Short mmCIF file of C-alpha atoms (C1' of nucleotides) in Angstrom, two decimals:
data_model
loop_
_atom_site.label_atom_id
_atom_site.label_comp_id
_atom_site.label_asym_id
_atom_site.label_seq_id
_atom_site.Cartn_x
_atom_site.Cartn_y
_atom_site.Cartn_z
CA MET A 1 0.00 0.00 0.00
CA HIS A 2 2.75 2.40 0.91
CA ALA A 3 5.46 3.53 -1.45
CA LYS A 4 8.11 0.88 -1.85
CA ASN A 5 11.13 3.08 -1.40
CA ILE A 6 10.13 4.07 2.12
CA ASP A 7 12.12 2.21 4.74
CA ARG A 8 9.92 0.22 7.08
CA ARG A 9 11.51 1.86 10.10
CA ASN A 10 10.81 5.34 8.80
CA ILE A 11 7.23 4.76 7.86
CA TYR A 12 6.08 6.63 10.94
CA GLU A 13 8.03 9.75 10.02
CA TYR A 14 6.95 9.49 6.41
CA TYR A 15 3.27 9.36 7.12
CA THR A 16 3.56 12.04 9.75
CA LEU A 17 4.59 14.41 7.01
CA VAL A 18 2.55 13.50 3.98
CA TYR A 19 -0.21 11.04 4.68
CA LYS A 20 -1.93 12.91 7.47
CA ILE A 21 -3.09 15.95 5.61
CA GLU A 22 -5.32 14.15 3.16
CA ARG A 23 -7.10 11.66 5.36
CA GLU A 24 -8.89 13.38 8.14
CA ASP A 25 -11.41 11.62 10.28
CA LEU A 26 -14.80 13.03 11.28
CA ALA A 27 -13.56 13.96 14.74
CA GLU A 28 -10.85 16.13 13.26
CA LYS A 29 -13.22 17.73 10.78
CA ALA A 30 -15.71 18.46 13.54
CA TYR A 31 -12.89 19.90 15.63
CA GLU A 32 -11.89 22.24 12.80
CA ALA A 33 -15.49 23.25 12.17
CA LEU A 34 -16.10 24.03 15.83
CA LYS A 35 -12.91 26.05 16.07
CA LEU A 36 -14.01 28.16 13.14
CA MET A 37 -17.46 28.61 14.65
CA ILE A 38 -15.91 29.82 17.89
CA LEU A 39 -13.58 32.22 16.08
CA ARG A 40 -16.50 33.60 14.09
CA GLY A 41 -18.59 34.03 17.20
CA GLU A 42 -21.21 31.63 15.91
CA LEU A 43 -20.68 29.77 19.14
CA PRO A 44 -20.41 32.63 21.62
CA SER A 45 -18.33 32.19 24.73
CA GLY A 46 -20.26 30.74 27.64
CA GLU A 47 -22.66 28.85 25.38
CA LYS A 48 -23.54 25.29 26.24
CA LEU A 49 -22.83 22.80 23.49
CA LEU A 50 -25.65 20.30 23.13
CA GLN A 51 -24.19 17.15 21.72
CA GLU A 52 -27.24 15.80 19.96
CA SER A 53 -28.12 18.94 18.04
CA LEU A 54 -24.51 19.85 17.33
CA ALA A 55 -23.85 16.39 15.94
CA GLU A 56 -26.95 16.65 13.79
CA ASN A 57 -25.91 20.06 12.47
CA LEU A 58 -22.49 18.70 11.61
CA GLY A 59 -24.02 15.62 10.05
CA ILE A 60 -22.18 13.17 12.28
CA SER A 61 -22.96 11.04 15.32
CA ARG A 62 -22.09 11.88 18.89
CA THR A 63 -19.04 9.60 19.01
CA PRO A 64 -16.71 11.67 16.80
CA LEU A 65 -18.22 14.86 18.17
CA CYS A 66 -17.25 13.78 21.68
CA SER A 67 -13.67 13.30 20.56
CA ALA A 68 -13.74 16.73 18.91
CA LEU A 69 -14.98 18.30 22.14
CA ALA A 70 -12.28 16.45 24.07
CA LYS A 71 -9.69 17.97 21.77
CA LEU A 72 -11.12 21.46 22.20
CA GLU A 73 -11.13 20.98 25.94
CA LYS A 74 -7.41 20.28 26.02
CA GLU A 75 -6.79 23.32 23.88
CA MET A 76 -8.80 25.27 26.43
CA LEU A 77 -11.34 26.47 23.88
CA VAL A 78 -14.16 24.76 25.75
CA THR A 79 -14.65 23.69 29.34
CA SER A 80 -16.00 20.30 30.27
CA LEU A 81 -18.17 19.84 33.32
CA PRO A 82 -18.48 16.08 33.64
CA ARG A 83 -22.09 14.90 33.33
CA ARG A 84 -23.12 18.51 32.71
CA GLY A 85 -21.80 19.19 29.27
CA PHE A 86 -19.34 21.30 27.37
CA TYR A 87 -19.31 25.10 27.36
CA VAL A 88 -17.45 27.51 25.11
CA ASN A 89 -14.77 28.89 27.38
CA ARG A 90 -15.60 32.34 28.67
CA LEU A 91 -12.58 34.22 29.94
CA SER A 92 -12.36 36.59 32.85
CA LEU A 93 -10.20 39.67 32.30
CA LYS A 94 -7.52 38.04 34.43
CA GLU A 95 -7.54 34.98 32.16
CA LEU A 96 -7.43 37.13 29.05
CA LEU A 97 -4.41 38.88 30.52
CA ASP A 98 -2.83 35.50 31.29
CA ILE A 99 -3.16 34.57 27.64
CA TYR A 100 -1.68 37.86 26.55
CA ASP A 101 1.28 37.30 28.89
CA ILE A 102 1.91 34.06 27.03
CA ARG A 103 1.44 35.57 23.59
CA LEU A 104 3.73 38.43 24.55
CA ARG A 105 6.55 35.99 25.21
CA LEU A 106 5.92 33.54 22.39
CA GLU A 107 4.81 35.51 19.37
CA PRO A 108 8.01 37.61 19.30
CA LEU A 109 9.94 34.34 19.41
CA GLY A 110 7.97 33.11 16.42
CA ALA A 111 8.32 36.38 14.56
CA GLY A 112 12.09 36.34 15.07
CA GLU A 113 12.39 32.78 13.81
CA ALA A 114 10.17 33.63 10.87
CA ALA A 115 12.48 36.52 9.96
CA GLU A 116 15.42 34.13 9.93
CA ARG A 117 13.75 31.43 7.87
CA ALA A 118 11.20 33.08 5.60
CA SER A 119 11.45 32.03 1.95
CA ALA A 120 10.45 34.26 -0.93
CA SER A 121 7.16 32.45 -1.39
CA GLN A 122 6.36 32.68 2.31
CA ILE A 123 6.97 36.41 2.21
CA ALA A 124 4.67 36.61 -0.79
CA ASP A 125 2.02 34.76 1.23
CA LEU A 126 2.36 37.29 4.01
CA GLU A 127 2.05 40.19 1.62
CA SER A 128 -1.02 38.85 -0.07
CA ALA A 129 -2.57 38.40 3.38
CA VAL A 130 -2.41 42.14 4.05
CA ASN A 131 -3.31 43.33 0.56
CA PRO A 132 -6.72 44.66 -0.47
CA PRO A 133 -8.38 41.49 -1.79
CA ALA A 134 -7.79 39.82 1.59
CA LEU A 135 -8.90 42.87 3.54
CA ALA A 136 -12.51 43.04 2.43
CA GLY A 137 -14.67 44.22 5.32
CA VAL A 138 -11.80 44.01 7.78
CA THR A 139 -11.84 47.67 8.80
CA GLU A 140 -15.63 47.80 8.96
CA ASN A 141 -16.72 44.85 11.04
CA TYR A 142 -14.94 43.15 13.87
CA ARG A 143 -15.93 39.66 12.80
CA SER A 144 -14.01 39.99 9.53
CA PHE A 145 -11.11 41.54 11.36
CA LYS A 146 -10.90 38.57 13.71
CA GLU A 147 -10.57 36.13 10.84
CA TYR A 148 -8.02 38.31 9.14
CA ASP A 149 -6.00 38.76 12.32
CA TYR A 150 -6.08 35.05 13.05
CA ARG A 151 -4.90 34.27 9.51
CA PHE A 152 -2.03 36.71 9.68
CA HIS A 153 -0.69 35.62 13.05
CA SER A 154 -1.09 31.94 12.11
CA LEU A 155 0.88 32.53 8.96
CA VAL A 156 3.78 34.16 10.80
CA MET A 157 3.93 31.39 13.38
CA GLU A 158 3.74 28.79 10.62
CA ILE A 159 6.76 30.39 8.95
CA SER A 160 8.70 30.20 12.21
CA GLY A 161 9.03 26.47 11.56
CA ASN A 162 8.26 25.63 15.18
CA SER A 163 5.14 23.52 14.88
CA PHE A 164 4.58 23.35 18.63
CA LEU A 165 4.63 27.11 18.82
CA SER A 166 2.40 27.45 15.81
CA ARG A 167 -0.27 25.07 17.06
CA MET A 168 -0.31 26.59 20.51
CA ILE A 169 -0.53 30.18 19.40
CA ARG A 170 -3.33 29.34 17.01
CA SER A 171 -5.40 28.00 19.89
CA PHE A 172 -4.66 30.94 22.10
CA ASN A 173 -5.56 33.38 19.37
CA ILE A 174 -8.90 31.71 18.87
CA ILE A 175 -9.61 31.81 22.58
CA SER A 176 -8.68 35.46 22.90
CA LEU A 177 -10.39 36.61 19.71
CA GLY A 178 -13.47 34.60 20.64
CA ASN A 179 -13.59 36.48 23.92
CA MET A 180 -13.21 39.98 22.49
CA GLN A 181 -16.31 41.73 21.24
CA HIS A 182 -14.80 44.93 19.89
CA PHE A 183 -11.66 46.44 18.45
CA PHE A 184 -8.90 46.89 21.04
CA LYS A 185 -7.11 49.21 18.67
CA SER A 186 -8.10 50.56 15.29
CA PRO A 187 -7.95 47.91 12.57
CA GLU A 188 -5.94 50.34 10.45
CA GLN A 189 -3.25 50.44 13.12
CA SER A 190 -3.21 46.65 13.40
CA ILE A 191 -2.80 46.30 9.67
CA ALA A 192 -0.04 48.94 9.64
CA GLU A 193 1.79 47.03 12.37
CA HIS A 194 1.38 43.80 10.42
CA ARG A 195 2.88 45.52 7.39
CA SER A 196 5.91 46.73 9.30
CA LEU A 197 6.38 43.21 10.67
CA ILE A 198 6.43 41.95 7.11
CA GLU A 199 9.11 44.53 6.29
CA ALA A 200 11.29 43.21 9.11
CA ILE A 201 10.76 39.63 7.99
CA LYS A 202 11.52 40.57 4.41
CA HIS A 203 14.87 42.00 5.47
CA HIS A 204 15.49 38.92 7.62
CA ASP A 205 15.93 41.29 10.54
CA LYS A 206 15.30 39.05 13.51
CA THR A 207 15.62 41.71 16.19
CA ALA A 208 13.29 44.12 14.41
CA ALA A 209 10.74 41.37 13.85
CA GLU A 210 10.79 40.42 17.52
CA LYS A 211 10.43 44.02 18.59
CA THR A 212 7.65 44.80 16.17
CA MET A 213 5.63 41.78 17.27
CA TYR A 214 6.25 42.64 20.90
CA THR A 215 4.99 46.18 20.47
CA HIS A 216 2.04 44.95 18.45
CA ILE A 217 0.87 42.69 21.25
CA VAL A 218 1.86 44.77 24.25
CA HIS A 219 -0.58 47.51 23.19
CA ALA A 220 -3.57 45.22 23.48
CA ARG A 221 -2.21 43.79 26.68
CA GLN A 222 -2.04 47.26 28.23
CA VAL A 223 -5.68 47.89 27.39
CA ILE A 224 -6.65 44.67 29.13
CA GLU A 225 -4.47 45.44 32.13
CA LYS A 226 -6.08 48.86 32.49
CA LYS A 227 -9.56 47.36 32.33
CA LEU A 228 -8.64 44.83 34.95
CA ARG A 229 -7.35 47.54 37.28
CA GLU A 230 -10.57 49.51 36.81
CA GLU A 231 -12.61 46.40 37.54
CA ASN A 232 -10.76 45.78 40.78
CA GLY A 233 -11.07 49.46 41.74
CA MET B 1 -28.63 19.04 43.60
CA HIS B 2 -26.49 22.13 43.72
CA ALA B 3 -26.14 24.38 46.72
CA LYS B 4 -29.10 26.70 46.99
CA ASN B 5 -27.16 29.88 47.62
CA ILE B 6 -25.44 29.72 44.23
CA ASP B 7 -26.94 32.17 41.77
CA ARG B 8 -28.31 30.46 38.68
CA ARG B 9 -26.27 32.74 36.43
CA ASN B 10 -23.04 31.85 38.16
CA ILE B 11 -23.55 28.13 38.16
CA TYR B 12 -21.09 27.73 35.32
CA GLU B 13 -18.31 29.54 37.16
CA TYR B 14 -19.12 27.72 40.38
CA TYR B 15 -18.90 24.28 38.92
CA THR B 16 -15.82 25.19 36.95
CA LEU B 17 -14.04 25.65 40.24
CA VAL B 18 -15.37 23.00 42.57
CA TYR B 19 -17.48 20.42 40.87
CA LYS B 20 -15.05 19.37 38.20
CA ILE B 21 -12.33 17.93 40.35
CA GLU B 22 -14.41 15.18 41.89
CA ARG B 23 -16.32 13.86 38.92
CA GLU B 24 -13.99 12.74 36.24
CA ASP B 25 -15.13 10.67 33.36
CA LEU B 26 -13.35 7.59 32.05
CA ALA B 27 -11.84 9.52 29.13
CA GLU B 28 -10.18 11.96 31.51
CA LYS B 29 -8.93 9.17 33.77
CA ALA B 30 -7.52 7.30 30.79
CA TYR B 31 -5.90 10.52 29.59
CA GLU B 32 -4.22 11.01 32.97
CA ALA B 33 -3.11 7.39 33.09
CA LEU B 34 -1.60 7.53 29.62
CA LYS B 35 0.21 10.77 30.39
CA LEU B 36 1.80 9.15 33.42
CA MET B 37 2.75 6.09 31.41
CA ILE B 38 4.46 8.29 28.82
CA LEU B 39 6.31 10.27 31.47
CA ARG B 40 7.48 7.05 33.11
CA GLY B 41 8.61 5.63 29.80
CA GLU B 42 6.18 2.74 30.08
CA LEU B 43 4.95 3.86 26.70
CA PRO B 44 8.20 4.68 24.92
CA SER B 45 8.22 7.33 22.24
CA GLY B 46 7.47 5.98 18.80
CA GLU B 47 5.36 3.13 20.14
CA LYS B 48 2.09 2.34 18.43
CA LEU B 49 -0.92 2.42 20.71
CA LEU B 50 -3.25 -0.48 20.01
CA GLN B 51 -6.70 0.59 21.03
CA GLU B 52 -8.16 -2.80 21.87
CA SER B 53 -5.39 -3.96 24.18
CA LEU B 54 -4.85 -0.53 25.72
CA ALA B 55 -8.55 -0.26 26.50
CA GLU B 56 -8.51 -3.70 28.04
CA ASN B 57 -5.48 -2.87 30.18
CA LEU B 58 -7.19 0.28 31.39
CA GLY B 59 -10.42 -1.61 31.99
CA ILE B 60 -12.51 0.57 29.71
CA SER B 61 -13.98 0.36 26.22
CA ARG B 62 -12.53 1.94 23.13
CA THR B 63 -14.94 4.89 23.13
CA PRO B 64 -13.50 6.80 26.10
CA LEU B 65 -10.00 5.67 25.14
CA CYS B 66 -10.46 7.29 21.74
CA SER B 67 -11.38 10.57 23.41
CA ALA B 68 -8.34 10.26 25.65
CA LEU B 69 -6.11 9.74 22.63
CA ALA B 70 -7.72 12.71 20.92
CA LYS B 71 -6.84 14.83 23.93
CA LEU B 72 -3.26 13.62 23.94
CA GLU B 73 -3.01 14.33 20.24
CA LYS B 74 -3.93 17.98 20.71
CA GLU B 75 -1.39 18.24 23.50
CA MET B 76 1.14 16.82 21.06
CA LEU B 77 1.99 13.86 23.26
CA VAL B 78 0.85 11.43 20.59
CA THR B 79 0.50 11.64 16.84
CA SER B 80 -2.55 10.40 15.02
CA LEU B 81 -2.26 8.87 11.59
CA PRO B 82 -5.86 8.52 10.45
CA ARG B 83 -6.83 4.89 9.84
CA ARG B 84 -3.35 3.87 10.96
CA GLY B 85 -3.43 4.48 14.64
CA PHE B 86 -1.89 6.59 17.36
CA TYR B 87 1.83 6.72 18.12
CA VAL B 88 3.65 8.15 21.12
CA ASN B 89 5.24 11.27 19.73
CA ARG B 90 8.92 10.80 18.99
CA LEU B 91 10.81 14.06 18.72
CA SER B 92 13.66 14.90 16.44
CA LEU B 93 16.44 17.00 17.98
CA LYS B 94 15.07 20.00 16.11
CA GLU B 95 11.65 19.45 17.69
CA LEU B 96 13.16 19.00 21.13
CA LEU B 97 14.96 22.29 20.62
CA ASP B 98 11.69 23.91 19.52
CA ILE B 99 10.11 22.85 22.78
CA TYR B 100 13.04 24.17 24.75
CA ASP B 101 12.73 27.51 22.95
CA ILE B 102 9.17 27.68 24.21
CA ARG B 103 10.03 26.58 27.74
CA LEU B 104 12.87 29.08 27.80
CA ARG B 105 10.42 31.91 27.23
CA LEU B 106 7.54 30.68 29.33
CA GLU B 107 8.97 29.06 32.42
CA PRO B 108 10.81 32.22 33.50
CA LEU B 109 7.49 34.05 33.12
CA GLY B 110 5.86 31.50 35.38
CA ALA B 111 8.69 31.57 37.88
CA GLY B 112 8.51 35.36 38.08
CA GLU B 113 4.76 35.32 38.66
CA ALA B 114 5.20 32.58 41.24
CA ALA B 115 7.70 34.74 43.11
CA GLU B 116 5.16 37.55 43.23
CA ARG B 117 2.23 35.45 44.35
CA ALA B 118 3.58 32.54 46.40
CA SER B 119 1.85 32.04 49.73
CA ALA B 120 3.56 30.55 52.78
CA SER B 121 1.91 27.18 52.25
CA GLN B 122 2.89 27.13 48.56
CA ILE B 123 6.50 27.81 49.52
CA ALA B 124 6.26 24.96 52.01
CA ASP B 125 5.00 22.73 49.21
CA LEU B 126 7.98 23.67 47.09
CA GLU B 127 10.40 22.97 49.90
CA SER B 128 8.96 19.59 50.69
CA ALA B 129 9.26 18.73 46.98
CA VAL B 130 13.05 19.14 47.11
CA ASN B 131 13.61 17.60 50.53
CA PRO B 132 14.95 14.10 51.14
CA PRO B 133 11.71 12.12 51.47
CA ALA B 134 10.65 13.31 48.01
CA LEU B 135 14.08 12.69 46.51
CA ALA B 136 14.27 8.92 46.93
CA GLY B 137 16.09 7.41 43.98
CA VAL B 138 16.17 10.71 42.11
CA THR B 139 19.95 10.96 41.83
CA GLU B 140 20.35 7.28 41.00
CA ASN B 141 17.94 6.54 38.21
CA TYR B 142 16.69 8.81 35.50
CA ARG B 143 13.14 7.53 35.66
CA SER B 144 12.73 8.76 39.23
CA PHE B 145 14.39 12.02 38.32
CA LYS B 146 11.91 12.60 35.51
CA GLU B 147 8.96 12.30 37.85
CA TYR B 148 10.63 14.54 40.40
CA ASP B 149 11.53 17.15 37.80
CA TYR B 150 8.01 17.11 36.36
CA ARG B 151 6.51 17.56 39.83
CA PHE B 152 8.77 20.47 40.69
CA HIS B 153 8.23 22.42 37.49
CA SER B 154 4.48 21.74 37.59
CA LEU B 155 4.34 23.07 41.12
CA VAL B 156 6.10 26.32 40.22
CA MET B 157 3.85 26.90 37.21
CA GLU B 158 0.80 26.09 39.32
CA ILE B 159 1.85 28.77 41.81
CA SER B 160 2.16 31.31 39.00
CA GLY B 161 -1.63 31.42 38.96
CA ASN B 162 -1.72 31.34 35.15
CA SER B 163 -3.66 28.17 34.45
CA PHE B 164 -3.08 28.34 30.70
CA LEU B 165 0.64 28.53 31.26
CA SER B 166 0.55 25.77 33.81
CA ARG B 167 -1.37 23.33 31.63
CA MET B 168 0.77 24.01 28.61
CA ILE B 169 4.09 23.68 30.34
CA ARG B 170 3.00 20.44 31.95
CA SER B 171 2.36 18.94 28.53
CA PHE B 172 5.61 20.18 27.11
CA ASN B 173 7.54 18.82 30.04
CA ILE B 174 6.03 15.40 29.58
CA ILE B 175 6.87 15.44 25.88
CA SER B 176 10.44 16.52 26.47
CA LEU B 177 11.08 14.23 29.45
CA GLY B 178 9.49 11.34 27.58
CA ASN B 179 11.96 11.94 24.77
CA MET B 180 15.10 12.12 26.89
CA GLN B 181 16.79 8.87 27.88
CA HIS B 182 19.57 10.15 30.07
CA PHE B 183 20.58 13.01 32.36
CA PHE B 184 21.33 16.22 30.46
CA LYS B 185 23.04 17.58 33.53
CA SER B 186 23.78 15.98 36.87
CA PRO B 187 20.67 15.52 39.00
CA GLU B 188 22.52 17.16 41.88
CA GLN B 189 22.96 20.31 39.84
CA SER B 190 19.29 20.31 38.84
CA ILE B 191 18.21 19.97 42.44
CA ALA B 192 20.60 22.73 43.50
CA GLU B 193 19.13 25.01 40.85
CA HIS B 194 15.65 24.15 42.01
CA ARG B 195 16.66 25.07 45.54
CA SER B 196 18.00 28.45 44.51
CA LEU B 197 14.79 29.09 42.60
CA ILE B 198 12.87 28.41 45.80
CA GLU B 199 15.08 30.93 47.58
CA ALA B 200 14.19 33.59 45.02
CA ILE B 201 10.49 32.76 45.29
CA LYS B 202 10.70 32.81 49.08
CA HIS B 203 12.09 36.35 48.96
CA HIS B 204 9.43 37.30 46.40
CA ASP B 205 12.25 38.37 44.14
CA LYS B 206 10.66 38.27 40.72
CA THR B 207 13.76 39.18 38.74
CA ALA B 208 15.94 36.61 40.49
CA ALA B 209 13.29 33.92 40.00
CA GLU B 210 13.05 34.67 36.28
CA LYS B 211 16.81 34.63 35.89
CA THR B 212 17.29 31.44 37.87
CA MET B 213 14.68 29.61 35.83
CA TYR B 214 16.15 30.96 32.62
CA THR B 215 19.63 29.73 33.49
CA HIS B 216 18.23 26.40 34.64
CA ILE B 217 16.62 25.74 31.28
CA VAL B 218 19.16 27.36 29.00
CA HIS B 219 21.80 24.84 30.08
CA ALA B 220 19.80 21.90 28.80
CA ARG B 221 18.91 23.84 25.69
CA GLN B 222 22.58 24.39 24.91
CA VAL B 223 23.27 20.67 25.18
CA ILE B 224 20.51 19.98 22.67
CA GLU B 225 21.69 22.73 20.36
CA LYS B 226 25.20 21.32 20.36
CA LYS B 227 23.94 17.83 19.59
CA LEU B 228 21.88 19.19 16.74
CA ARG B 229 24.88 20.99 15.26
CA GLU B 230 26.94 17.80 15.51
CA GLU B 231 24.18 15.84 13.82
CA ASN B 232 24.07 18.29 10.93
CA GLY B 233 27.86 18.28 10.68
"C1'" DT C 1 -47.84 33.73 45.66
"C1'" DT C 2 -43.47 31.18 46.91
"C1'" DT C 3 -41.38 26.74 48.29
"C1'" DT C 4 -40.87 21.92 48.19
"C1'" DA C 5 -41.41 17.41 46.30
"C1'" DA C 6 -42.39 14.09 42.67
"C1'" DA C 7 -42.72 12.71 37.81
"C1'" DA C 8 -41.42 13.18 33.08
"C1'" DT C 9 -38.08 14.51 29.83
"C1'" DT C 10 -33.66 15.41 28.18
"C1'" DT C 11 -28.83 14.74 28.06
"C1'" DT C 12 -24.67 12.59 29.01
"C1'" DG C 13 -21.20 8.74 29.04
"C1'" DC C 14 -20.16 4.37 27.75
"C1'" DA C 15 -20.17 -0.38 25.66
"C1'" DT C 16 -21.09 -2.77 21.65
"C1'" DG C 17 -21.36 -4.17 16.84
"C1'" DC C 18 -20.48 -3.47 12.09
"C1'" DA C 19 -18.36 -1.91 7.73
"C1'" DA C 20 -14.26 -0.47 5.66
"C1'" DA C 21 -9.39 0.06 5.66
"C1'" DA C 22 -4.87 -1.68 6.76
"C1'" DA C 23 -1.61 -5.25 8.04
"C1'" DA C 24 -0.18 -9.85 8.13
"C1'" DC C 25 0.04 -14.02 5.91
"C1'" DA C 26 -0.03 -17.40 2.18
"C1'" DT C 27 0.37 -18.57 -2.66
"C1'" DT C 28 1.95 -18.28 -7.10
"C1'" DG C 29 5.21 -17.30 -10.77
"C1'" DA C 30 9.48 -15.67 -12.07
"C1'" DT D 1 15.50 -16.65 -3.71
"C1'" DC D 2 12.57 -12.82 -4.28
"C1'" DA D 3 8.73 -10.03 -6.09
"C1'" DA D 4 3.82 -9.82 -7.06
"C1'" DT D 5 -0.76 -11.06 -6.18
"C1'" DG D 6 -4.55 -12.89 -3.58
"C1'" DT D 7 -6.53 -14.22 0.98
"C1'" DT D 8 -7.19 -13.93 5.84
"C1'" DT D 9 -6.87 -11.50 10.09
"C1'" DT D 10 -6.54 -7.45 12.67
"C1'" DT D 11 -7.55 -2.79 13.57
"C1'" DT D 12 -9.75 1.45 13.02
"C1'" DG D 13 -13.74 4.75 12.89
"C1'" DC D 14 -18.34 5.38 13.45
"C1'" DA D 15 -23.39 4.84 14.52
"C1'" DT D 16 -26.43 3.07 17.75
"C1'" DG D 17 -28.71 1.84 22.05
"C1'" DC D 18 -29.00 1.79 26.91
"C1'" DA D 19 -28.43 3.07 31.80
"C1'" DA D 20 -27.59 6.68 34.90
"C1'" DA D 21 -27.45 11.44 35.88
"C1'" DA D 22 -29.18 16.05 35.34
"C1'" DT D 23 -32.72 19.13 33.97
"C1'" DT D 24 -37.26 20.54 33.29
"C1'" DT D 25 -41.96 20.23 34.17
"C1'" DT D 26 -45.83 19.38 36.93
"C1'" DA D 27 -48.15 18.96 41.18
"C1'" DA D 28 -48.77 19.68 46.02
"C1'" DA D 29 -48.01 22.06 50.38
"C1'" DA D 30 -46.85 26.13 53.07
#
DNA sequence: TTTTAAAATTTTGCATGCAAAAAACATTGA
DNA sequence: TCAATGTTTTTTGCATGCAAAATTTTAAAA
């Protein structure tokens, strides 16, 4: 069944790279679908996820859905209350700040690595992500902005070549975007910052890329920190 | 069923805190069991996980086991090859280094927060973790050391109060420890470094705690980096 | 009207069974 | 001997059904 020139001992590594992408099971598809629904706000944070109806909507049975929910739980996108059900994770301000503390340390790391490694085609991908066709509606409504922002950050982390980092940051970005109902800074400013990050990456300037990403995230973090202080009086 | 003085609107938050711990489902128990088996090396990295026999050994059916494996997959402890099965994740040196890059950024963050927040009883917990009764066998065999090291780092991250950080680092530590077959530095040195971290936390010295944790991890990272360079010639 | 208790309904968690895919094994022909 | 093909066995992924728990509804008492 498998290609003949692949050493038996390396079959694991081989399939890890190539085979996986094509053949996805229902649990993985449901997981992806739910993630997108959370990012889009179609499943608002705090909402209870009814297994029967969700499964029906997705056109699958509860078995793969359960696995999908288990995955989301470990990525902290949903919370499981045994015998009570799954809920889309709703973050307190403190928790949102916790996530930003993590992003603030990790995304600059990823941006720096991306600056070191980025190929010409990867840079082209980045540029097309911030150019007009991809920006439709982004400055007008927050929902479009979220998807755009998620795409851009995912792309940078992907380019870093650190798959652990990339997967983790993707989850965290969905959690945080899913828990934010309005612009934390103007979308124009975000896009401008994204563009200057691309410049740094283009010039393979690791330090500049790190700094730009840091500044980009620390702004939002400061807004959250201020809110939290106000909340606590 | 639930306490009467809990506001209906807050029931979600209430149960998130208290209810969850007691009632664990089989999938979660299996997940915990498998994690421990990976940490202990009872499931060596690269090993294929046969669902039928694993389920039988755990005394459960394949349904909750599947959910447990799905969880482990999203925490990157196992790899799923659709229709082929699950394998304990085996890391390349590059991947191990990727994980250390993440730990190097995040664990100092956690250590610093822990230094700020640690209560007297939490400090006592830390101290008892590095005192003789808890150190049995740790300097002699690597397997005991792994469990000790995992416990200590988990404890520090727990004290940081950032639950996202804590959960993530726990996974990464299991992956990395599960993929290391021998001491990267002498256990005595590790324990000494742990002790000086406790000192910093005790004095609520955030900067010192961050630095100590950084140094502690960067040593191991350098060993890996060197190996990787040798491997690539 | 509110509070409490009982009954009915819904929902969850799990084991099981089945179809399809993959792996292991056997057979044939070079 | 080895490669290629066919056959059997194993394993995976999923839908389904059932028991127990949780929730909602209804009824009764304060």
